PDB file of N, CA, C and O in Angstrom:
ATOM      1  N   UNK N 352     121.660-107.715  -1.505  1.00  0.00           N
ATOM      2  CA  UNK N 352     123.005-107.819  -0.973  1.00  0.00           C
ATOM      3  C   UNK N 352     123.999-107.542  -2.091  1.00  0.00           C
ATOM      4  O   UNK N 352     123.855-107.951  -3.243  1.00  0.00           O
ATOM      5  N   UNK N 353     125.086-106.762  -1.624  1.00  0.00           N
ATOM      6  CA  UNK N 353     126.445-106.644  -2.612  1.00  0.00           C
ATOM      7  C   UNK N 353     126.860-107.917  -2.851  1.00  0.00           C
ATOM      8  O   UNK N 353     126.593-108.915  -2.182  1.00  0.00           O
ATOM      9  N   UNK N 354     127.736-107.817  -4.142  1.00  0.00           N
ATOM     10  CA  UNK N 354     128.765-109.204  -4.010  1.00  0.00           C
ATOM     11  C   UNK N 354     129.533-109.189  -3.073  1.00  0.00           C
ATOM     12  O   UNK N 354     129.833-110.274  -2.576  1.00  0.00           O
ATOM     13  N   UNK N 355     130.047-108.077  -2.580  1.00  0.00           N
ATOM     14  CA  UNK N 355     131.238-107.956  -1.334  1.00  0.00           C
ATOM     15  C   UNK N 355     130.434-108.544   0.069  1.00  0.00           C
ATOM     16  O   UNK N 355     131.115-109.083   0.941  1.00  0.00           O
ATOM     17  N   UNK N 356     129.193-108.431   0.208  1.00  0.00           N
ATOM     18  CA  UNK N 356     128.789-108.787   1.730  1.00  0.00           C
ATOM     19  C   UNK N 356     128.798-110.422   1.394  1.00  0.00           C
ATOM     20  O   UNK N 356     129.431-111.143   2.165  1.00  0.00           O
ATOM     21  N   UNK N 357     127.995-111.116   0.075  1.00  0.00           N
ATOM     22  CA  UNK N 357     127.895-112.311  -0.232  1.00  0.00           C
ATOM     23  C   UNK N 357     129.456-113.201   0.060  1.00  0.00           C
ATOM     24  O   UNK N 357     129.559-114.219   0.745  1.00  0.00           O
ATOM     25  N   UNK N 358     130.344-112.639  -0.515  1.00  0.00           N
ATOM     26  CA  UNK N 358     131.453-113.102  -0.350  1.00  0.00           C
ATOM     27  C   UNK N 358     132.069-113.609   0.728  1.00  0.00           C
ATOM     28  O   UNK N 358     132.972-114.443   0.795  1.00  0.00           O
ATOM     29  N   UNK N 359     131.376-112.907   1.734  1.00  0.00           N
ATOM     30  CA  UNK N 359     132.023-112.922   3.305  1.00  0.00           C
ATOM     31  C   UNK N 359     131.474-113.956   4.047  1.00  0.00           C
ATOM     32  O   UNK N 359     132.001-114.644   4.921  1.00  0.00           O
ATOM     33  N   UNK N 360     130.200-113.986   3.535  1.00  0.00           N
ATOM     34  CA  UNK N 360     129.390-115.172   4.046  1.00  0.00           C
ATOM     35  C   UNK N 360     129.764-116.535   4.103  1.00  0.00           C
ATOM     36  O   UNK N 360     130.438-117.146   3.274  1.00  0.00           O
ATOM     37  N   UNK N 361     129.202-117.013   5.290  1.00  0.00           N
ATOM     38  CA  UNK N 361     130.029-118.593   5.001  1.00  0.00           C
ATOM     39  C   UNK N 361     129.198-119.721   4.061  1.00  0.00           C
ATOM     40  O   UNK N 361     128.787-119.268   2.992  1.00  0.00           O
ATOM     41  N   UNK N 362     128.996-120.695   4.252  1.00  0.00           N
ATOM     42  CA  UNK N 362     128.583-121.510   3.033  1.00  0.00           C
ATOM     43  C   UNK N 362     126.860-121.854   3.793  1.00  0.00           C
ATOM     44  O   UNK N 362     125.797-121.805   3.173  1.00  0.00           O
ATOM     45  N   UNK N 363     127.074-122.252   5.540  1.00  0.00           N
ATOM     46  CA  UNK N 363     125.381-122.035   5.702  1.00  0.00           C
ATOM     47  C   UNK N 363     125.041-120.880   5.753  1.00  0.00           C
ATOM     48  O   UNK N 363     124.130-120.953   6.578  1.00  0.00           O
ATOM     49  N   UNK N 364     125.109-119.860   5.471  1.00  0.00           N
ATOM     50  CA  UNK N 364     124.778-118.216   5.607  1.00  0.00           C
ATOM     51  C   UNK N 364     123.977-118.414   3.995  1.00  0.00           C
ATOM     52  O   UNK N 364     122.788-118.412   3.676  1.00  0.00           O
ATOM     53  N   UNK N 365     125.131-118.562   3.277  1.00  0.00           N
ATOM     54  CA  UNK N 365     124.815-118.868   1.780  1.00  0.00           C
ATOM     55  C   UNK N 365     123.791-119.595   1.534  1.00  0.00           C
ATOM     56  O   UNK N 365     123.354-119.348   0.410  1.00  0.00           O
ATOM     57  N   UNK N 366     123.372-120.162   1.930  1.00  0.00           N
ATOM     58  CA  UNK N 366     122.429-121.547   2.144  1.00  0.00           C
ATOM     59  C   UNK N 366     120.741-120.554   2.685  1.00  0.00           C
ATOM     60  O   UNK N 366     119.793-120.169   2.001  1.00  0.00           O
ATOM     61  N   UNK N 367     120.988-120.461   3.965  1.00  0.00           N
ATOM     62  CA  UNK N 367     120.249-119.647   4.271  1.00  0.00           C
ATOM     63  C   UNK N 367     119.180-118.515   3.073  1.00  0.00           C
ATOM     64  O   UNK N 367     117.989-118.486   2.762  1.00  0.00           O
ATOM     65  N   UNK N 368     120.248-117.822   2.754  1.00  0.00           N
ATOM     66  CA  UNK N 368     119.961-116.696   1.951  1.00  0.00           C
ATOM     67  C   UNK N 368     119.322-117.188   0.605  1.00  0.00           C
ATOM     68  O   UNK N 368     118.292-116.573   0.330  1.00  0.00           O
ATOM     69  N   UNK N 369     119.667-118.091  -0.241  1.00  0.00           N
ATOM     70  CA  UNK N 369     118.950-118.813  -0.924  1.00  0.00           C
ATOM     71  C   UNK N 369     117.730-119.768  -0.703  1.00  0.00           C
ATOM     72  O   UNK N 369     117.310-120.548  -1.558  1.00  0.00           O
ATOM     73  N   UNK N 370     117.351-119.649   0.222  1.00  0.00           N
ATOM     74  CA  UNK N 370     115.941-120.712   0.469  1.00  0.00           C
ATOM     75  C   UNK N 370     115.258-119.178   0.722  1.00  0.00           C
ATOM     76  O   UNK N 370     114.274-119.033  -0.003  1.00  0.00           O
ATOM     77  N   UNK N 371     115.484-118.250   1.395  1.00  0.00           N
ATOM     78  CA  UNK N 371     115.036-117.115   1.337  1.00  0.00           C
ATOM     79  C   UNK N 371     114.491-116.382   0.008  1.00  0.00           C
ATOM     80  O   UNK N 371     113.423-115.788  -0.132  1.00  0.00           O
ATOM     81  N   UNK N 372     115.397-116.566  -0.813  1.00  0.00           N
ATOM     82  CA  UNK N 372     115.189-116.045  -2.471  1.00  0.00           C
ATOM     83  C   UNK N 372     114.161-116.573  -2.968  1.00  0.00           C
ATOM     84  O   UNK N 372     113.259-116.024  -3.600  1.00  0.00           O
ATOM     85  N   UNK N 373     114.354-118.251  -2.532  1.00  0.00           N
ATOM     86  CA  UNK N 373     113.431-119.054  -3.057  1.00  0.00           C
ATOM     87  C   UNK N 373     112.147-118.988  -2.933  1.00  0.00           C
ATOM     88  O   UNK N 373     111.304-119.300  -3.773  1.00  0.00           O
ATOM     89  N   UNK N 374     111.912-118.363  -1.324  1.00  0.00           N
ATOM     90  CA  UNK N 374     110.427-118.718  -1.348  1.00  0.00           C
ATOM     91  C   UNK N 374     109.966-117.298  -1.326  1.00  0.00           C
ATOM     92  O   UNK N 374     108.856-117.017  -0.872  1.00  0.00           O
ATOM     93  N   UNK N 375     110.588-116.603  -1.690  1.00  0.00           N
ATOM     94  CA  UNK N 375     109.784-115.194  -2.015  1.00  0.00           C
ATOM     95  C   UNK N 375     109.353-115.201  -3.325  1.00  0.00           C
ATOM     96  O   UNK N 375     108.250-114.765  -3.655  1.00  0.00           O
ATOM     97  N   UNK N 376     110.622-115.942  -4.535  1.00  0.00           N
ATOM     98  CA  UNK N 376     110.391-116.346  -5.479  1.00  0.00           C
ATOM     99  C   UNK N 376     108.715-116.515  -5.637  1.00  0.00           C
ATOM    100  O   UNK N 376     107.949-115.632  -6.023  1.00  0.00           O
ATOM    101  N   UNK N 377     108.322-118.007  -5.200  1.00  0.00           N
ATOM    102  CA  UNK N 377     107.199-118.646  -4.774  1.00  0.00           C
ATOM    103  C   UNK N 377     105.500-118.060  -4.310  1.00  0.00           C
ATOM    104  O   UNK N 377     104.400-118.375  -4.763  1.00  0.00           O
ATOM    105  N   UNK N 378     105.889-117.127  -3.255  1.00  0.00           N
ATOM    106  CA  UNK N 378     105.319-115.964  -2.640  1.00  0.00           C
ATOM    107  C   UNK N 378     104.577-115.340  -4.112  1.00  0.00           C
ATOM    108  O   UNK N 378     103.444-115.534  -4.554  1.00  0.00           O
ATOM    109  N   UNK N 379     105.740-114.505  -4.660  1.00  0.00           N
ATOM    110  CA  UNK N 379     105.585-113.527  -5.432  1.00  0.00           C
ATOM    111  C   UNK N 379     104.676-114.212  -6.410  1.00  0.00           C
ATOM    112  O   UNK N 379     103.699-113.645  -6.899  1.00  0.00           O
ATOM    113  N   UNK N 380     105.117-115.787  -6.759  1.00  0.00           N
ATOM    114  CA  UNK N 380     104.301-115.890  -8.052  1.00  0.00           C
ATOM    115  C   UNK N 380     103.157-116.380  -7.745  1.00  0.00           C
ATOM    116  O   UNK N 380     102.407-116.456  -8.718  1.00  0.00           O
ATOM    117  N   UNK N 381     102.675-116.787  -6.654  1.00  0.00           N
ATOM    118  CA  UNK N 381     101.554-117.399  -6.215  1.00  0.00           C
ATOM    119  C   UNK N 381     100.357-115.955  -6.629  1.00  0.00           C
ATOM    120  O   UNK N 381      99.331-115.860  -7.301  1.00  0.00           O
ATOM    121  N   UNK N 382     101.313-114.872  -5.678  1.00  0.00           N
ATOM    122  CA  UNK N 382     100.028-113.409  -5.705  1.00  0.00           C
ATOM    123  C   UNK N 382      99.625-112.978  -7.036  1.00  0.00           C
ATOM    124  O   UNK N 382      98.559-112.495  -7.418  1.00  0.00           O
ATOM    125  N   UNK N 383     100.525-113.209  -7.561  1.00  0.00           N
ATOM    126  CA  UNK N 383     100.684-112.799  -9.129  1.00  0.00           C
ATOM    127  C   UNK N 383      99.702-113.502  -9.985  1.00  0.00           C
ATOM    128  O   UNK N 383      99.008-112.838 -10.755  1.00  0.00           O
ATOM    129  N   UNK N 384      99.555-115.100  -9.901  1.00  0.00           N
ATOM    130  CA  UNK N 384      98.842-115.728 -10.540  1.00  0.00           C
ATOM    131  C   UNK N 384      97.285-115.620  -9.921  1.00  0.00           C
ATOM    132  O   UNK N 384      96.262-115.931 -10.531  1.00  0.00           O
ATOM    133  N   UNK N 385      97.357-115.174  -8.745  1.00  0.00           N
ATOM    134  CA  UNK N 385      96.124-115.478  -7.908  1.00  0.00           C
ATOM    135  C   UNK N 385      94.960-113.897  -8.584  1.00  0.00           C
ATOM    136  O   UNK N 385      93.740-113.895  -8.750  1.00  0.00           O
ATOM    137  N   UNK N 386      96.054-112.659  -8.842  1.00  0.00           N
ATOM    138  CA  UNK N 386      95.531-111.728  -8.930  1.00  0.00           C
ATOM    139  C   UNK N 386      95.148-111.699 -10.852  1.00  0.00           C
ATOM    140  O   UNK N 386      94.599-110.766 -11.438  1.00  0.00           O
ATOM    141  N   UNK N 387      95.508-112.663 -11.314  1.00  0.00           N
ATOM    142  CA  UNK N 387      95.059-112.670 -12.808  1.00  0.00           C
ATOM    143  C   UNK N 387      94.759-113.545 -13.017  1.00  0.00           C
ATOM    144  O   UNK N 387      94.902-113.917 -14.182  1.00  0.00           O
ATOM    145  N   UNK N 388      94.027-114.630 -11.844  1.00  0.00           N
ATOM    146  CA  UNK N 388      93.168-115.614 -11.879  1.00  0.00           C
ATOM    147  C   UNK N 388      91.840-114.548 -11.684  1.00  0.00           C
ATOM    148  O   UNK N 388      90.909-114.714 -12.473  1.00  0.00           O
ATOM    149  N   UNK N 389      91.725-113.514 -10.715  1.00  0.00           N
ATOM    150  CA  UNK N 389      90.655-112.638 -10.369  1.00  0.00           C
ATOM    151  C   UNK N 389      90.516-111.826 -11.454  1.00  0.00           C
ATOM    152  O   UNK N 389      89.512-111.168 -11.180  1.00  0.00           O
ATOM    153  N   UNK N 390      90.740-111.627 -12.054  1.00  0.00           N
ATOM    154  CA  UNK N 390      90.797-110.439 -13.240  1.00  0.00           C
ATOM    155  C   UNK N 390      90.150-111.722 -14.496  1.00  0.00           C
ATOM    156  O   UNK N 390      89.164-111.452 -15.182  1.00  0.00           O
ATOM    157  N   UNK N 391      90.687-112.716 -14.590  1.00  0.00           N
ATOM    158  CA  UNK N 391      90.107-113.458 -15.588  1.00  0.00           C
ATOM    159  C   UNK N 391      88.692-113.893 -15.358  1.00  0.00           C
ATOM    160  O   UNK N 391      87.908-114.168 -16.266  1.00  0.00           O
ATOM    161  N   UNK N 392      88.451-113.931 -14.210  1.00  0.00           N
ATOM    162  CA  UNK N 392      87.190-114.247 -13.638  1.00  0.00           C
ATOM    163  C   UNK N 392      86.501-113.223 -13.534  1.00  0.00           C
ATOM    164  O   UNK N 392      85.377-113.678 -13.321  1.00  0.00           O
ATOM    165  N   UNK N 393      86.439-112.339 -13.541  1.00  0.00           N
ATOM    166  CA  UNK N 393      85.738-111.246 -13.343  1.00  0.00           C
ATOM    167  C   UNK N 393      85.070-110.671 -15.022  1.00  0.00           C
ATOM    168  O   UNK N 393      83.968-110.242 -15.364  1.00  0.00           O
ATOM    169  N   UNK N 394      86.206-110.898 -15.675  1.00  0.00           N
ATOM    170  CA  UNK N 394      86.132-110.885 -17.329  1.00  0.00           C
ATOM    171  C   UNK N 394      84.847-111.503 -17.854  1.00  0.00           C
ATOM    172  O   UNK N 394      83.873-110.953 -18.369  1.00  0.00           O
ATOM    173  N   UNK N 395      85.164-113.188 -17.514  1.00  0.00           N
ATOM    174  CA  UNK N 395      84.091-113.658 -18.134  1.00  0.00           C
ATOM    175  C   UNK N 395      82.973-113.933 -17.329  1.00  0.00           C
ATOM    176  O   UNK N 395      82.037-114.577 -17.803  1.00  0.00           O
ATOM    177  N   UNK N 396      82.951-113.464 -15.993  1.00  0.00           N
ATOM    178  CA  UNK N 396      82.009-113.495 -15.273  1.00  0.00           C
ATOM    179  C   UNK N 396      80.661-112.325 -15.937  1.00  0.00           C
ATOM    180  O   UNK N 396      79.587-112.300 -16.538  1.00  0.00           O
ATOM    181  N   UNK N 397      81.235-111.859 -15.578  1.00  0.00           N
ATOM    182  CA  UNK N 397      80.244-110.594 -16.276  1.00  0.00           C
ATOM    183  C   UNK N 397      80.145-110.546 -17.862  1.00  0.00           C
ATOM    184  O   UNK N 397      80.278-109.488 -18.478  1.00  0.00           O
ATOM    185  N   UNK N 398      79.871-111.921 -18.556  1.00  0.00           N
ATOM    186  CA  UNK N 398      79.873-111.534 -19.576  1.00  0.00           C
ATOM    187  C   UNK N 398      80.098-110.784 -20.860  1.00  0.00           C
ATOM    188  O   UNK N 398      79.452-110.992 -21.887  1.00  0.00           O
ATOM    189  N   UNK N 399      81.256-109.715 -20.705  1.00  0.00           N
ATOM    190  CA  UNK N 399      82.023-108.825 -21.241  1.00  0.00           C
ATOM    191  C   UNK N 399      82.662-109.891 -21.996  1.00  0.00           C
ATOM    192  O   UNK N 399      82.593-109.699 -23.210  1.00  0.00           O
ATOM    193  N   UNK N 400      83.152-110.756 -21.714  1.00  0.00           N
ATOM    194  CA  UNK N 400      84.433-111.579 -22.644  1.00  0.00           C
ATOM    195  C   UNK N 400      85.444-110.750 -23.601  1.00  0.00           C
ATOM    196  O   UNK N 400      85.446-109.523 -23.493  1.00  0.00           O
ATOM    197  N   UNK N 401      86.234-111.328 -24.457  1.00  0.00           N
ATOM    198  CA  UNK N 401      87.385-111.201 -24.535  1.00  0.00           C
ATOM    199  C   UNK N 401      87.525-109.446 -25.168  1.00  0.00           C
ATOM    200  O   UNK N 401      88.551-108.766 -25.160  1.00  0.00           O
ATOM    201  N   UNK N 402      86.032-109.002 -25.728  1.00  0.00           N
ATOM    202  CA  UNK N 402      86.208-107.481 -26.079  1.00  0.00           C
ATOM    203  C   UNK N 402      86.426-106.387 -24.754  1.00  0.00           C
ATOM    204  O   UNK N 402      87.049-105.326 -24.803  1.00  0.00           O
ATOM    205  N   UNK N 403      85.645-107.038 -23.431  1.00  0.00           N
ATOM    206  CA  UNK N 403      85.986-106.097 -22.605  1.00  0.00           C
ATOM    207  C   UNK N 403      87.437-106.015 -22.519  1.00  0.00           C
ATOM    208  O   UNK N 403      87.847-104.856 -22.452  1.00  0.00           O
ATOM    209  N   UNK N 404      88.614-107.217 -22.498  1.00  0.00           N
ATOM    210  CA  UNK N 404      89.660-107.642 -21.777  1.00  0.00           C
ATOM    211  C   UNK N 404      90.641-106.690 -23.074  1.00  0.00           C
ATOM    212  O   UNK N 404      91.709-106.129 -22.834  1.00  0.00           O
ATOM    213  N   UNK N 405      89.751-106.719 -24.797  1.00  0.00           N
ATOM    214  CA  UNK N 405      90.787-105.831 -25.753  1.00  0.00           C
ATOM    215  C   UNK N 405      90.979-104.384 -25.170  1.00  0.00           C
ATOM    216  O   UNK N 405      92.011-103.719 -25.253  1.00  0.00           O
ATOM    217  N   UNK N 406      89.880-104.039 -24.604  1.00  0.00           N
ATOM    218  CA  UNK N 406      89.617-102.865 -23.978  1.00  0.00           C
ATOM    219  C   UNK N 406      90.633-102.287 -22.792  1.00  0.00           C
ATOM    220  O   UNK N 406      91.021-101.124 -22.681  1.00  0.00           O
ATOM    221  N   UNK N 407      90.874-103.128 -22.157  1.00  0.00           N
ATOM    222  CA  UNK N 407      91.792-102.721 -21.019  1.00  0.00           C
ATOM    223  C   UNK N 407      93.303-103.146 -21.310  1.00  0.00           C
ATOM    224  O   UNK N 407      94.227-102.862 -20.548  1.00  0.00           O
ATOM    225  N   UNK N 408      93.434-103.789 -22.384  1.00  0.00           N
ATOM    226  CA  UNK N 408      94.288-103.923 -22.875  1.00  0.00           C
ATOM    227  C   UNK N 408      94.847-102.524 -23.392  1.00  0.00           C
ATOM    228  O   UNK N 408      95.720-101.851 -22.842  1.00  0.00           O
ATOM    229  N   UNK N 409      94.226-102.257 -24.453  1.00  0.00           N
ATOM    230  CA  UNK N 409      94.681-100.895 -25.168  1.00  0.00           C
ATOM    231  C   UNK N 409      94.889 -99.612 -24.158  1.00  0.00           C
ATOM    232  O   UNK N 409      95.587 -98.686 -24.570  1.00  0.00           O
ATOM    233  N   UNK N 410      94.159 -99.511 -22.522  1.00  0.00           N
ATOM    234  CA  UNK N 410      94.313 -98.517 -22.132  1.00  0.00           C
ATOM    235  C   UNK N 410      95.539 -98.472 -20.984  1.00  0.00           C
ATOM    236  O   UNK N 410      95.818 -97.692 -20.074  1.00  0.00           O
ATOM    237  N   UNK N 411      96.170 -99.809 -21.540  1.00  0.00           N
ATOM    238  CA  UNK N 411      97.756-100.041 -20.513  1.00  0.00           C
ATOM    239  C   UNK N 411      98.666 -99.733 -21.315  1.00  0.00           C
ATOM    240  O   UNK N 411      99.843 -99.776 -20.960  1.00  0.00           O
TER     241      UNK N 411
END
């Protein structure tokens, strides 16, 4: 949203729109942690440990 549409908004609109932010916020970091909880597991699952992980490191 612009500042100009925010502005217009009333104070529960405002309200609204921030619990919205919030839980995408939330959302986002849940997938985020969930998907480099899988990647860490997968690491030391397979016994590769932390040289496989230098490895994919260097090729990002």
């Amino acid at each position: 949203m612009t500042q100009n549409e925010l502005s217009q908004l009333t104070d529960q609109e405002l309200m609204i729109e921030a619990k919205k932010m919030k839980t995408s916020k939330i959302t986002n970091s849940f997938f985020i942690g969930f998907l480099v909880g899988i990647i860490c597991y997968s690491i030391f699952k397979n016994s590769w440990g932390i040289f496989y992980f230098d490895s994919v490191i260097l090729y990002l």
